[in-house]
Amino acid sequence: MNKQSSIYTIVYIIVLAGVVGAVLAMTSMGLRERQQANIDADKMRQILSAIRVVPDKGMIATDFNKFVVSQLVVNEKGDSIGNDAFGIDMASESKVAASERRLPVYVCDVDGGRKYVVPVYGAGLWGPIWGYVSLDADGSTIYGAYFAHEGETPGLGAEIEKPVFSDQFRGKVLLKNGKFLPVNVLKKGVKPKAGEDYVDAVSGGTITSKGVASMLDDGLVPYKAYLQSLTGK
C-alpha cells in the first residue's frame, strides 16, 4: 500500500486508535479494583472522622472494622430493611422521596459509648456536598460531624470541610420537647425562629452554608422515627 496515499493514512489512524483504545481499556480494567479500594477507604475515613477518629493511612480499614460494630439500613418508619449500609449510594437515594429511601446507619462503639452515624447529601454553590453526622446513644445529641464537597470555592464555601466549621455541631440537639429539629446554619448573629440549635455559617460562603442547612434538613428528617426509637431506649 502506498504510504503516501490518503487510504493508508486513514487505515493507520484507525489501527492506531484501536490499539490505544485497547491499551487504555485494559489499563482501566486492571486499575478498577485498586480505584474502588481507594474510594472505599476514603469513605471509611470520612465515616471515622464523624466519630472523631483519625486513622493512620494504612490502618483505615482496620480502624473502620474496629469502631463500626454493625451496619443497617432503615426506612422512614424506622424499620430495619437491610444491613449493607456501605453499599448505599446517597447521591441516588437523595433524589427519591423520603418515604422510599434506603437510609444507612453505622453503629459504632467509641469513647466508651454507642454512637450512630448517618450520611447526608445535598447541593452547594458549584456542585454536590455531603457529610456524615454521628449521634450519641440517645439518638439526639450530635457527637461529631464531617462535611465534604466537590468544587466549592477555596477559602469560602470549601471551609465546610474544615474542623472549625464541623466542630460547631458537637453537643447540638435534634430532639427538643418532642419535636425533631435539625441543626440550622445561620449567619453569625442571627437567631433561629423555631428554637432549633444552630451553628455559624461560613463567612463569605452564604450559598454553601444554606446548602448545608438544607442538606441536614432533607437528610436527617427521614431518620426521625429511627432516632426517636433510640431516645425511647
PDB file of C-alpha atoms in Angstrom, residues 7-228:
ATOM      1  CA  ILE A   7      -6.249   5.471   2.342  1.00  0.00           C
ATOM      2  CA  TYR A   8      -3.031   4.459   4.122  1.00  0.00           C
ATOM      3  CA  THR A   9      -3.295   7.475   6.422  1.00  0.00           C
ATOM      4  CA  ILE A  10      -6.916   6.688   7.320  1.00  0.00           C
ATOM      5  CA  VAL A  11      -6.174   2.999   7.936  1.00  0.00           C
ATOM      6  CA  TYR A  12      -3.136   3.916  10.041  1.00  0.00           C
ATOM      7  CA  ILE A  13      -5.157   6.296  12.199  1.00  0.00           C
ATOM      8  CA  ILE A  14      -7.943   3.724  12.687  1.00  0.00           C
ATOM      9  CA  VAL A  15      -5.478   0.987  13.682  1.00  0.00           C
ATOM     10  CA  LEU A  16      -3.576   3.321  15.994  1.00  0.00           C
ATOM     11  CA  ALA A  17      -6.799   4.495  17.648  1.00  0.00           C
ATOM     12  CA  GLY A  18      -7.896   0.898  18.115  1.00  0.00           C
ATOM     13  CA  VAL A  19      -4.590  -0.113  19.704  1.00  0.00           C
ATOM     14  CA  VAL A  20      -4.526   2.910  22.021  1.00  0.00           C
ATOM     15  CA  GLY A  21      -8.167   2.342  22.976  1.00  0.00           C
ATOM     16  CA  ALA A  22      -7.499  -1.318  23.768  1.00  0.00           C
ATOM     17  CA  VAL A  23      -4.480  -0.439  25.910  1.00  0.00           C
ATOM     18  CA  LEU A  24      -6.449   2.208  27.825  1.00  0.00           C
ATOM     19  CA  ALA A  25      -9.355  -0.191  28.354  1.00  0.00           C
ATOM     20  CA  MET A  26      -7.051  -2.904  29.674  1.00  0.00           C
ATOM     21  CA  THR A  27      -5.298  -0.408  31.952  1.00  0.00           C
ATOM     22  CA  SER A  28      -8.623   0.850  33.291  1.00  0.00           C
ATOM     23  CA  MET A  29      -9.817  -2.672  33.979  1.00  0.00           C
ATOM     24  CA  GLY A  30      -6.562  -3.508  35.683  1.00  0.00           C
ATOM     25  CA  LEU A  31      -6.761  -0.455  37.930  1.00  0.00           C
ATOM     26  CA  ARG A  32     -10.502  -0.668  38.635  1.00  0.00           C
ATOM     27  CA  GLU A  33     -10.104  -2.815  41.742  1.00  0.00           C
ATOM     28  CA  ARG A  34      -7.438  -0.517  43.158  1.00  0.00           C
ATOM     29  CA  GLN A  35      -9.504   2.570  42.344  1.00  0.00           C
ATOM     30  CA  GLN A  36     -12.555   1.103  44.092  1.00  0.00           C
ATOM     31  CA  ALA A  37     -10.404   0.214  47.103  1.00  0.00           C
ATOM     32  CA  ASN A  38      -9.242   3.833  47.308  1.00  0.00           C
ATOM     33  CA  ILE A  39     -12.834   5.103  47.042  1.00  0.00           C
ATOM     34  CA  ASP A  40     -13.948   2.727  49.793  1.00  0.00           C
ATOM     35  CA  ALA A  41     -11.017   3.713  52.014  1.00  0.00           C
ATOM     36  CA  ASP A  42     -11.850   7.408  51.654  1.00  0.00           C
ATOM     37  CA  LYS A  43     -15.490   6.724  52.531  1.00  0.00           C
ATOM     38  CA  MET A  44     -14.376   4.799  55.621  1.00  0.00           C
ATOM     39  CA  ARG A  45     -12.101   7.698  56.580  1.00  0.00           C
ATOM     40  CA  GLN A  46     -14.978  10.167  56.332  1.00  0.00           C
ATOM     41  CA  ILE A  47     -17.238   7.998  58.498  1.00  0.00           C
ATOM     42  CA  LEU A  48     -14.480   7.639  61.088  1.00  0.00           C
ATOM     43  CA  SER A  49     -13.978  11.416  61.027  1.00  0.00           C
ATOM     44  CA  ALA A  50     -17.615  11.823  62.075  1.00  0.00           C
ATOM     45  CA  ILE A  51     -16.873   9.860  65.269  1.00  0.00           C
ATOM     46  CA  ARG A  52     -13.672  11.873  65.757  1.00  0.00           C
ATOM     47  CA  VAL A  53     -11.313   9.049  64.879  1.00  0.00           C
ATOM     48  CA  VAL A  54      -8.305   9.924  62.718  1.00  0.00           C
ATOM     49  CA  PRO A  55      -6.779   6.686  61.410  1.00  0.00           C
ATOM     50  CA  ASP A  56      -3.283   6.240  60.035  1.00  0.00           C
ATOM     51  CA  LYS A  57      -3.272   5.960  56.254  1.00  0.00           C
ATOM     52  CA  GLY A  58      -2.528   2.241  56.293  1.00  0.00           C
ATOM     53  CA  MET A  59      -4.994   1.489  59.100  1.00  0.00           C
ATOM     54  CA  ILE A  60      -8.230   2.907  57.713  1.00  0.00           C
ATOM     55  CA  ALA A  61      -9.955  -0.424  57.031  1.00  0.00           C
ATOM     56  CA  THR A  62      -8.667  -1.877  60.293  1.00  0.00           C
ATOM     57  CA  ASP A  63      -9.959   1.050  62.340  1.00  0.00           C
ATOM     58  CA  PHE A  64     -13.253   1.065  60.446  1.00  0.00           C
ATOM     59  CA  ASN A  65     -13.868  -2.572  61.342  1.00  0.00           C
ATOM     60  CA  LYS A  66     -12.768  -1.858  64.895  1.00  0.00           C
ATOM     61  CA  PHE A  67     -15.097   1.043  65.604  1.00  0.00           C
ATOM     62  CA  VAL A  68     -18.043   0.235  63.318  1.00  0.00           C
ATOM     63  CA  VAL A  69     -19.586  -2.743  65.078  1.00  0.00           C
ATOM     64  CA  SER A  70     -22.578  -3.172  62.762  1.00  0.00           C
ATOM     65  CA  GLN A  71     -24.410  -1.657  59.816  1.00  0.00           C
ATOM     66  CA  LEU A  72     -28.079  -1.480  58.993  1.00  0.00           C
ATOM     67  CA  VAL A  73     -30.460   0.110  56.526  1.00  0.00           C
ATOM     68  CA  VAL A  74     -33.748   1.540  57.765  1.00  0.00           C
ATOM     69  CA  ASN A  75     -36.763   3.163  56.143  1.00  0.00           C
ATOM     70  CA  GLU A  76     -38.638   6.326  57.046  1.00  0.00           C
ATOM     71  CA  LYS A  77     -40.738   4.369  59.564  1.00  0.00           C
ATOM     72  CA  GLY A  78     -37.590   3.365  61.412  1.00  0.00           C
ATOM     73  CA  ASP A  79     -37.864  -0.304  60.414  1.00  0.00           C
ATOM     74  CA  SER A  80     -34.733  -2.246  59.537  1.00  0.00           C
ATOM     75  CA  ILE A  81     -34.787  -3.303  55.872  1.00  0.00           C
ATOM     76  CA  GLY A  82     -31.196  -4.477  55.358  1.00  0.00           C
ATOM     77  CA  ASN A  83     -27.641  -4.424  56.623  1.00  0.00           C
ATOM     78  CA  ASP A  84     -25.472  -3.252  53.707  1.00  0.00           C
ATOM     79  CA  ALA A  85     -25.238   0.400  54.691  1.00  0.00           C
ATOM     80  CA  PHE A  86     -21.864   0.838  52.995  1.00  0.00           C
ATOM     81  CA  GLY A  87     -23.279  -0.158  49.619  1.00  0.00           C
ATOM     82  CA  ILE A  88     -25.963   2.548  49.577  1.00  0.00           C
ATOM     83  CA  ASP A  89     -25.358   5.388  47.098  1.00  0.00           C
ATOM     84  CA  MET A  90     -26.641   8.518  48.830  1.00  0.00           C
ATOM     85  CA  ALA A  91     -26.397  10.597  45.644  1.00  0.00           C
ATOM     86  CA  SER A  92     -29.101   8.363  44.172  1.00  0.00           C
ATOM     87  CA  GLU A  93     -31.143   7.970  47.353  1.00  0.00           C
ATOM     88  CA  SER A  94     -31.360  11.739  47.870  1.00  0.00           C
ATOM     89  CA  LYS A  95     -33.236  12.033  44.577  1.00  0.00           C
ATOM     90  CA  VAL A  96     -36.177   9.862  45.625  1.00  0.00           C
ATOM     91  CA  ALA A  97     -38.988  10.650  48.039  1.00  0.00           C
ATOM     92  CA  ALA A  98     -38.113  10.263  51.720  1.00  0.00           C
ATOM     93  CA  SER A  99     -40.748   7.556  52.093  1.00  0.00           C
ATOM     94  CA  GLU A 100     -38.917   5.445  49.509  1.00  0.00           C
ATOM     95  CA  ARG A 101     -35.339   5.982  50.621  1.00  0.00           C
ATOM     96  CA  ARG A 102     -32.997   3.374  51.994  1.00  0.00           C
ATOM     97  CA  LEU A 103     -31.334   5.028  54.979  1.00  0.00           C
ATOM     98  CA  PRO A 104     -27.879   3.772  56.043  1.00  0.00           C
ATOM     99  CA  VAL A 105     -26.880   3.628  59.699  1.00  0.00           C
ATOM    100  CA  TYR A 106     -23.402   2.818  61.022  1.00  0.00           C
ATOM    101  CA  VAL A 107     -23.437   1.611  64.622  1.00  0.00           C
ATOM    102  CA  CYS A 108     -20.167   2.436  66.347  1.00  0.00           C
ATOM    103  CA  ASP A 109     -18.520   1.942  69.714  1.00  0.00           C
ATOM    104  CA  VAL A 110     -16.164   4.795  70.531  1.00  0.00           C
ATOM    105  CA  ASP A 111     -15.206   6.931  73.518  1.00  0.00           C
ATOM    106  CA  GLY A 112     -16.762   4.404  75.866  1.00  0.00           C
ATOM    107  CA  GLY A 113     -20.236   4.536  74.336  1.00  0.00           C
ATOM    108  CA  ARG A 114     -22.515   3.699  71.435  1.00  0.00           C
ATOM    109  CA  LYS A 115     -22.695   6.152  68.524  1.00  0.00           C
ATOM    110  CA  TYR A 116     -24.825   6.166  65.382  1.00  0.00           C
ATOM    111  CA  VAL A 117     -23.517   7.636  62.137  1.00  0.00           C
ATOM    112  CA  VAL A 118     -25.883   8.684  59.348  1.00  0.00           C
ATOM    113  CA  PRO A 119     -24.963  10.182  55.953  1.00  0.00           C
ATOM    114  CA  VAL A 120     -26.376  13.337  54.386  1.00  0.00           C
ATOM    115  CA  TYR A 121     -26.154  14.546  50.779  1.00  0.00           C
ATOM    116  CA  GLY A 122     -27.043  17.835  49.118  1.00  0.00           C
ATOM    117  CA  ALA A 123     -26.004  20.648  46.806  1.00  0.00           C
ATOM    118  CA  GLY A 124     -23.650  23.561  47.356  1.00  0.00           C
ATOM    119  CA  LEU A 125     -22.855  26.521  45.118  1.00  0.00           C
ATOM    120  CA  TRP A 126     -20.846  24.685  42.465  1.00  0.00           C
ATOM    121  CA  GLY A 127     -21.703  21.043  42.957  1.00  0.00           C
ATOM    122  CA  PRO A 128     -22.521  18.247  45.394  1.00  0.00           C
ATOM    123  CA  ILE A 129     -21.831  18.473  49.101  1.00  0.00           C
ATOM    124  CA  TRP A 130     -22.155  15.595  51.555  1.00  0.00           C
ATOM    125  CA  GLY A 131     -21.270  14.523  55.034  1.00  0.00           C
ATOM    126  CA  TYR A 132     -21.729  12.226  57.998  1.00  0.00           C
ATOM    127  CA  VAL A 133     -23.300  13.082  61.351  1.00  0.00           C
ATOM    128  CA  SER A 134     -22.703  10.964  64.440  1.00  0.00           C
ATOM    129  CA  LEU A 135     -25.150  10.867  67.334  1.00  0.00           C
ATOM    130  CA  ASP A 136     -24.844   9.728  70.915  1.00  0.00           C
ATOM    131  CA  ALA A 137     -26.775   6.722  72.191  1.00  0.00           C
ATOM    132  CA  ASP A 138     -29.782   8.973  72.881  1.00  0.00           C
ATOM    133  CA  GLY A 139     -30.276   9.437  69.138  1.00  0.00           C
ATOM    134  CA  SER A 140     -30.480  13.192  69.615  1.00  0.00           C
ATOM    135  CA  THR A 141     -27.170  14.699  70.724  1.00  0.00           C
ATOM    136  CA  ILE A 142     -24.600  15.200  67.984  1.00  0.00           C
ATOM    137  CA  TYR A 143     -21.233  13.675  68.838  1.00  0.00           C
ATOM    138  CA  GLY A 144     -19.397  14.744  65.706  1.00  0.00           C
ATOM    139  CA  ALA A 145     -19.765  15.694  62.054  1.00  0.00           C
ATOM    140  CA  TYR A 146     -17.791  15.636  58.847  1.00  0.00           C
ATOM    141  CA  PHE A 147     -18.585  17.530  55.643  1.00  0.00           C
ATOM    142  CA  ALA A 148     -17.048  17.465  52.171  1.00  0.00           C
ATOM    143  CA  HIS A 149     -17.629  18.984  48.759  1.00  0.00           C
ATOM    144  CA  GLU A 150     -16.790  18.511  45.111  1.00  0.00           C
ATOM    145  CA  GLY A 151     -15.967  22.017  43.973  1.00  0.00           C
ATOM    146  CA  GLU A 152     -16.830  24.781  46.435  1.00  0.00           C
ATOM    147  CA  THR A 153     -14.749  27.953  46.382  1.00  0.00           C
ATOM    148  CA  PRO A 154     -11.437  27.679  48.302  1.00  0.00           C
ATOM    149  CA  GLY A 155     -11.395  29.979  51.318  1.00  0.00           C
ATOM    150  CA  LEU A 156     -15.184  30.402  51.163  1.00  0.00           C
ATOM    151  CA  GLY A 157     -17.666  27.552  50.739  1.00  0.00           C
ATOM    152  CA  ALA A 158     -14.864  24.996  50.841  1.00  0.00           C
ATOM    153  CA  GLU A 159     -14.429  25.854  54.533  1.00  0.00           C
ATOM    154  CA  ILE A 160     -17.264  23.446  55.385  1.00  0.00           C
ATOM    155  CA  GLU A 161     -14.664  20.684  55.166  1.00  0.00           C
ATOM    156  CA  LYS A 162     -12.563  22.158  57.957  1.00  0.00           C
ATOM    157  CA  PRO A 163     -12.934  21.335  61.675  1.00  0.00           C
ATOM    158  CA  VAL A 164     -13.524  24.982  62.561  1.00  0.00           C
ATOM    159  CA  PHE A 165     -16.943  24.573  60.927  1.00  0.00           C
ATOM    160  CA  SER A 166     -17.825  20.944  61.653  1.00  0.00           C
ATOM    161  CA  ASP A 167     -16.721  21.088  65.303  1.00  0.00           C
ATOM    162  CA  GLN A 168     -19.537  23.567  65.978  1.00  0.00           C
ATOM    163  CA  PHE A 169     -22.036  20.719  65.686  1.00  0.00           C
ATOM    164  CA  ARG A 170     -20.754  18.847  68.717  1.00  0.00           C
ATOM    165  CA  GLY A 171     -23.318  18.785  71.508  1.00  0.00           C
ATOM    166  CA  LYS A 172     -26.150  20.184  69.394  1.00  0.00           C
ATOM    167  CA  VAL A 173     -29.514  18.503  69.938  1.00  0.00           C
ATOM    168  CA  LEU A 174     -32.019  17.328  67.327  1.00  0.00           C
ATOM    169  CA  LEU A 175     -34.979  16.402  69.539  1.00  0.00           C
ATOM    170  CA  LYS A 176     -36.469  19.163  71.663  1.00  0.00           C
ATOM    171  CA  ASN A 177     -39.729  18.878  73.579  1.00  0.00           C
ATOM    172  CA  GLY A 178     -40.821  16.034  71.361  1.00  0.00           C
ATOM    173  CA  LYS A 179     -40.001  17.916  68.170  1.00  0.00           C
ATOM    174  CA  PHE A 180     -37.364  16.857  65.668  1.00  0.00           C
ATOM    175  CA  LEU A 181     -35.403  19.978  64.675  1.00  0.00           C
ATOM    176  CA  PRO A 182     -32.265  19.519  62.543  1.00  0.00           C
ATOM    177  CA  VAL A 183     -29.441  21.938  63.341  1.00  0.00           C
ATOM    178  CA  ASN A 184     -29.649  25.140  61.309  1.00  0.00           C
ATOM    179  CA  VAL A 185     -26.761  27.054  59.732  1.00  0.00           C
ATOM    180  CA  LEU A 186     -27.191  30.808  60.135  1.00  0.00           C
ATOM    181  CA  LYS A 187     -25.261  33.984  59.547  1.00  0.00           C
ATOM    182  CA  LYS A 188     -23.376  34.975  62.664  1.00  0.00           C
ATOM    183  CA  GLY A 189     -25.608  36.971  64.989  1.00  0.00           C
ATOM    184  CA  VAL A 190     -28.875  35.624  63.535  1.00  0.00           C
ATOM    185  CA  LYS A 191     -31.087  33.533  65.805  1.00  0.00           C
ATOM    186  CA  PRO A 192     -33.365  30.686  64.649  1.00  0.00           C
ATOM    187  CA  LYS A 193     -37.121  31.226  64.751  1.00  0.00           C
ATOM    188  CA  ALA A 194     -38.179  27.668  65.511  1.00  0.00           C
ATOM    189  CA  GLY A 195     -35.957  27.231  68.551  1.00  0.00           C
ATOM    190  CA  GLU A 196     -33.641  24.724  66.900  1.00  0.00           C
ATOM    191  CA  ASP A 197     -29.945  24.519  67.705  1.00  0.00           C
ATOM    192  CA  TYR A 198     -27.726  26.306  65.195  1.00  0.00           C
ATOM    193  CA  VAL A 199     -24.145  26.963  64.124  1.00  0.00           C
ATOM    194  CA  ASP A 200     -22.496  29.930  62.452  1.00  0.00           C
ATOM    195  CA  ALA A 201     -22.391  29.888  58.670  1.00  0.00           C
ATOM    196  CA  VAL A 202     -19.137  30.026  56.747  1.00  0.00           C
ATOM    197  CA  SER A 203     -18.061  33.627  56.266  1.00  0.00           C
ATOM    198  CA  GLY A 204     -18.438  34.509  52.593  1.00  0.00           C
ATOM    199  CA  GLY A 205     -19.975  31.133  51.803  1.00  0.00           C
ATOM    200  CA  THR A 206     -23.651  32.012  52.110  1.00  0.00           C
ATOM    201  CA  ILE A 207     -24.985  29.703  49.411  1.00  0.00           C
ATOM    202  CA  THR A 208     -22.847  26.772  50.515  1.00  0.00           C
ATOM    203  CA  SER A 209     -23.935  27.312  54.126  1.00  0.00           C
ATOM    204  CA  LYS A 210     -27.582  27.347  53.075  1.00  0.00           C
ATOM    205  CA  GLY A 211     -26.856  24.169  51.156  1.00  0.00           C
ATOM    206  CA  VAL A 212     -25.574  22.520  54.327  1.00  0.00           C
ATOM    207  CA  ALA A 213     -28.685  23.619  56.236  1.00  0.00           C
ATOM    208  CA  SER A 214     -30.961  22.215  53.513  1.00  0.00           C
ATOM    209  CA  MET A 215     -28.889  19.044  53.349  1.00  0.00           C
ATOM    210  CA  LEU A 216     -29.244  18.465  57.088  1.00  0.00           C
ATOM    211  CA  ASP A 217     -32.979  19.069  56.951  1.00  0.00           C
ATOM    212  CA  ASP A 218     -33.551  16.824  53.941  1.00  0.00           C
ATOM    213  CA  GLY A 219     -31.075  14.189  55.094  1.00  0.00           C
ATOM    214  CA  LEU A 220     -31.889  13.902  58.794  1.00  0.00           C
ATOM    215  CA  VAL A 221     -35.688  14.277  58.864  1.00  0.00           C
ATOM    216  CA  PRO A 222     -36.233  10.825  57.255  1.00  0.00           C
ATOM    217  CA  TYR A 223     -34.340   9.332  60.222  1.00  0.00           C
ATOM    218  CA  LYS A 224     -36.765  10.873  62.712  1.00  0.00           C
ATOM    219  CA  ALA A 225     -38.625   7.668  63.601  1.00  0.00           C
ATOM    220  CA  TYR A 226     -35.440   5.643  63.945  1.00  0.00           C
ATOM    221  CA  LEU A 227     -33.691   8.246  66.098  1.00  0.00           C
ATOM    222  CA  GLN A 228     -36.769   8.673  68.284  1.00  0.00           C
TER     223      GLN A 228
END
